Structure formats: structure tokens, C-alpha cells
């Protein structure tokens, strides 16, 4: 196995021998789980598990329903505590390791949002392994009459934002879409 100069490796004891893992490449044997819980198929492609971050839903009837729907569809459901709002979305979903707070503040500075530290509204943030799972989730939520108006998908840009910065952006977008929808209904009348 060739190693590139300066590349980080990890040795993990696996019942009689060491496995070499290169974290940036998410390597694992085909059909085996890697250290992030993702699975490789027999062909060597990685299958990431979808993750759902639930805000202000822990301990509620709606939160339990969403958790059951998400688990049924293959999501790993995580109820985010208020103490974790300062962490980036990438850290909460496991895409990134926790770094110094200064770096995350610099990256979220470009969102042009006033600094808030807490919010009470319910919000869902999803990291998708497959886009089809989102359609299934939204269909099931509609069928079960479970509504969470603030929903987001993890992107390359927003994975560097804190939960509060993402909330501010989603809230602003939701309000502008609601106003546009109401203006469209008034024109029809």
C-alpha cells in the first residue's frame, strides 16, 4: 500500500492485526463499516447513512413521530441540545471534526445574520445519502400530518455555519417565501 508524503493514517487493532485507515478517503474493506458508520458496497462504493438533526423537538409527540419516521427511512436521528447550537453543522453531522471556535466564527461571518444564541422554533436539518429519501420523508410527514416549517439540507456552504446562523438564514428565506405566496394568492382573488 503506497502512502503519500505527509498523509495522516490511523492504525486500528482488529482482532489480531492492525487496519490502516486514511480518514480523508474514508477507506474500509468492501462490505465493512468504516469508523464513521458508513458502509461500502461489494463494488467499493461508499454508502453514507443519512442524518437528521432535530431542533426543539426532543421529548415532544411531534419529535417522537419524526424520529420514528426518520429511523424507518434509514436516517440516524439526532436531537440537538441548546448547548450544541454553537457547533457547526458539519461537526454535528460528523462531516468534520471539532475545531477551534475562532475558525467556525470566521466561516459563518459571511452569512450577514445578526448574532443570536438561541431559538425556540422547531427545525430539521438533513444530510442526505440519497436524494430520493427526502421525497419519501416529506411524503410520510405530510401523510402523518407532521409539520416542521423550517427544514434545510446540508450543503458544502452551510456545513460551516453554526445552528443559529443556519436558523437565521432559513427563517429569513421562509418569511420571504411565505410573503411571496400570500401576494400570489391575493392576485388570484
Coordinates of C-alpha atoms in Angstrom, one line a residue:
X1 CA 0.0 0.0 0.0
X2 CA 1.5 3.3 -1.1
X3 CA 1.3 6.3 1.2
X4 CA 1.6 9.8 0.1
X5 CA 4.1 12.1 1.8
X6 CA 2.5 13.9 4.8
X7 CA -0.7 11.9 4.7
X8 CA -2.3 11.1 8.1
X9 CA -3.0 7.4 8.9
X10 CA -4.6 5.6 11.8
X11 CA -3.9 2.1 12.9
X12 CA -6.8 0.3 14.4
X13 CA -6.5 -3.1 16.1
X14 CA -9.0 -5.5 14.6
X15 CA -8.8 -8.9 16.3
X16 CA -5.2 -10.0 15.6
X17 CA -4.0 -7.4 13.1
X18 CA -3.9 -3.7 12.5
X19 CA -6.1 -2.0 9.9
X20 CA -4.7 1.2 8.2
X21 CA -7.3 3.9 7.8
X22 CA -6.9 7.1 5.9
X23 CA -9.6 9.4 7.2
X24 CA -9.7 11.7 4.3
X25 CA -10.5 8.9 1.9
X26 CA -13.0 7.0 4.2
X27 CA -11.4 3.7 3.4
X28 CA -12.8 0.4 4.6
X29 CA -12.9 -3.1 3.2
X30 CA -15.9 -3.7 0.8
X31 CA -19.0 -4.7 2.8
X32 CA -17.4 -3.4 6.1
X33 CA -18.3 -0.4 8.2
X34 CA -15.7 2.4 8.5
X35 CA -15.1 4.5 11.6
X36 CA -18.0 6.9 10.6
X37 CA -20.6 4.1 10.5
X38 CA -20.8 4.4 6.7
X39 CA -20.8 1.2 4.6
X40 CA -19.1 0.2 1.4
X41 CA -20.8 -2.0 -1.1
X42 CA -19.2 -5.0 -2.6
X43 CA -18.2 -2.8 -5.6
X44 CA -16.2 -0.5 -3.3
X45 CA -18.6 2.5 -3.4
X46 CA -19.3 4.2 -0.1
X47 CA -22.9 4.3 1.3
X48 CA -23.2 7.1 3.7
X49 CA -26.0 7.0 6.2
X50 CA -28.5 9.9 6.1
X51 CA -28.5 12.0 9.2
X52 CA -31.4 14.2 10.6
X53 CA -30.7 16.9 13.1
X54 CA -33.9 17.8 15.1
X55 CA -34.0 21.1 16.9
X56 CA -36.5 21.8 19.8
X57 CA -38.3 18.5 19.2
X58 CA -36.8 16.4 21.9
X59 CA -39.5 14.9 24.3
X60 CA -42.4 16.1 22.2
X61 CA -45.1 14.0 20.5
X62 CA -44.1 15.5 17.1
X63 CA -40.4 14.8 17.8
X64 CA -41.1 11.1 18.6
X65 CA -43.2 10.8 15.4
X66 CA -40.4 12.5 13.3
X67 CA -37.8 10.3 15.0
X68 CA -39.8 7.1 14.1
X69 CA -40.3 8.2 10.5
X70 CA -36.7 9.1 10.1
X71 CA -35.5 5.8 11.7
X72 CA -37.9 3.8 9.5
X73 CA -36.4 5.5 6.4
X74 CA -32.8 4.9 7.4
X75 CA -31.9 8.2 9.0
X76 CA -29.7 8.5 12.0
X77 CA -31.8 10.9 14.1
X78 CA -30.0 13.3 16.5
X79 CA -31.8 15.7 18.8
X80 CA -29.6 18.7 19.1
X81 CA -29.3 20.3 22.6
X82 CA -29.2 24.0 23.0
X83 CA -25.6 23.8 24.3
X84 CA -24.6 22.4 20.9
X85 CA -26.0 25.4 18.9
X86 CA -22.6 27.0 18.7
X87 CA -21.1 23.9 16.9
X88 CA -21.0 23.9 13.1
X89 CA -23.5 21.8 11.1
X90 CA -20.5 19.8 9.8
X91 CA -19.4 18.9 13.3
X92 CA -23.0 17.9 14.4
X93 CA -23.5 15.7 11.3
X94 CA -20.0 14.1 11.6
X95 CA -18.7 15.5 8.4
X96 CA -16.0 17.5 10.2
X97 CA -14.0 17.2 13.3
X98 CA -14.5 19.8 16.1
X99 CA -12.1 22.8 15.5
X100 CA -11.4 25.9 17.4
X101 CA -14.4 28.3 17.8
X102 CA -12.5 31.1 16.0
X103 CA -12.3 29.2 12.7
X104 CA -16.1 28.5 12.8
X105 CA -16.9 32.1 13.6
X106 CA -14.8 33.3 10.6
X107 CA -16.6 30.9 8.3
X108 CA -20.0 31.9 9.5
X109 CA -19.2 35.6 9.3
X110 CA -20.2 35.6 5.6
X111 CA -23.9 34.8 6.4
X112 CA -24.7 38.5 7.2
X113 CA -27.0 37.5 10.1
X114 CA -27.4 39.2 13.4
X115 CA -25.8 37.1 16.1
X116 CA -28.4 35.1 18.0
X117 CA -27.5 32.4 20.5
X118 CA -30.8 30.6 20.9
X119 CA -34.1 29.9 19.2
X120 CA -37.4 28.2 20.1
X121 CA -38.8 27.2 16.8
X122 CA -38.6 23.6 15.5
X123 CA -36.2 23.0 12.7
X124 CA -34.9 19.9 10.8
X125 CA -31.5 19.8 9.1
X126 CA -30.8 16.7 6.9
X127 CA -27.6 15.3 5.5
X128 CA -28.8 13.0 2.7
X129 CA -27.1 9.9 1.4
X130 CA -29.6 9.7 -1.4
X131 CA -32.0 12.5 -2.7
X132 CA -34.9 10.1 -3.1
X133 CA -35.0 9.6 0.7
X134 CA -36.0 13.3 1.1
X135 CA -39.1 12.8 -1.1
X136 CA -40.1 9.7 1.0
X137 CA -39.6 11.6 4.2
X138 CA -41.7 14.7 3.1
X139 CA -44.4 12.4 1.8
X140 CA -44.6 10.5 5.1
X141 CA -44.6 13.7 7.1
X142 CA -47.5 15.0 5.0
X143 CA -49.3 11.7 5.4
X144 CA -48.9 11.7 9.2
X145 CA -49.8 15.4 9.3
X146 CA -46.5 16.3 11.0
X147 CA -45.3 19.8 10.0
X148 CA -42.0 21.5 10.7
X149 CA -41.8 24.7 8.6
X150 CA -38.1 25.2 8.9
X151 CA -36.2 22.5 7.0
X152 CA -32.7 22.5 5.4
X153 CA -30.3 20.2 3.6
X154 CA -26.6 20.2 4.5
X155 CA -24.6 21.8 1.7
X156 CA -20.9 22.5 1.2
X157 CA -21.6 26.1 2.2
X158 CA -23.8 25.7 5.2
X159 CA -21.9 22.9 6.8
X160 CA -19.5 25.6 8.1
X161 CA -22.3 27.6 9.7
X162 CA -23.5 27.2 13.3
X163 CA -27.0 26.1 14.1
X164 CA -28.0 29.6 15.0
X165 CA -26.6 31.1 11.8
X166 CA -28.4 28.4 9.7
X167 CA -31.7 29.1 11.7
X168 CA -31.4 32.8 10.9
X169 CA -30.9 32.2 7.2
X170 CA -33.7 29.6 6.9
X171 CA -36.1 31.8 8.9
X172 CA -35.4 34.8 6.6
X173 CA -35.9 32.6 3.5
X174 CA -39.1 31.1 4.9
X175 CA -40.6 34.5 5.7
X176 CA -39.8 35.8 2.2
X177 CA -41.3 32.7 0.5
X178 CA -44.5 33.0 2.7
X179 CA -44.9 36.7 1.8
X180 CA -44.5 35.9 -1.9
X181 CA -47.0 33.0 -1.6
X182 CA -49.5 35.3 0.1
X183 CA -49.0 38.0 -2.5
X184 CA -49.7 35.4 -5.2
X185 CA -53.0 34.4 -3.5
X186 CA -54.1 38.0 -3.3
X187 CA -53.6 38.4 -7.1
X188 CA -55.7 35.4 -7.8
X189 CA -58.6 36.8 -5.8

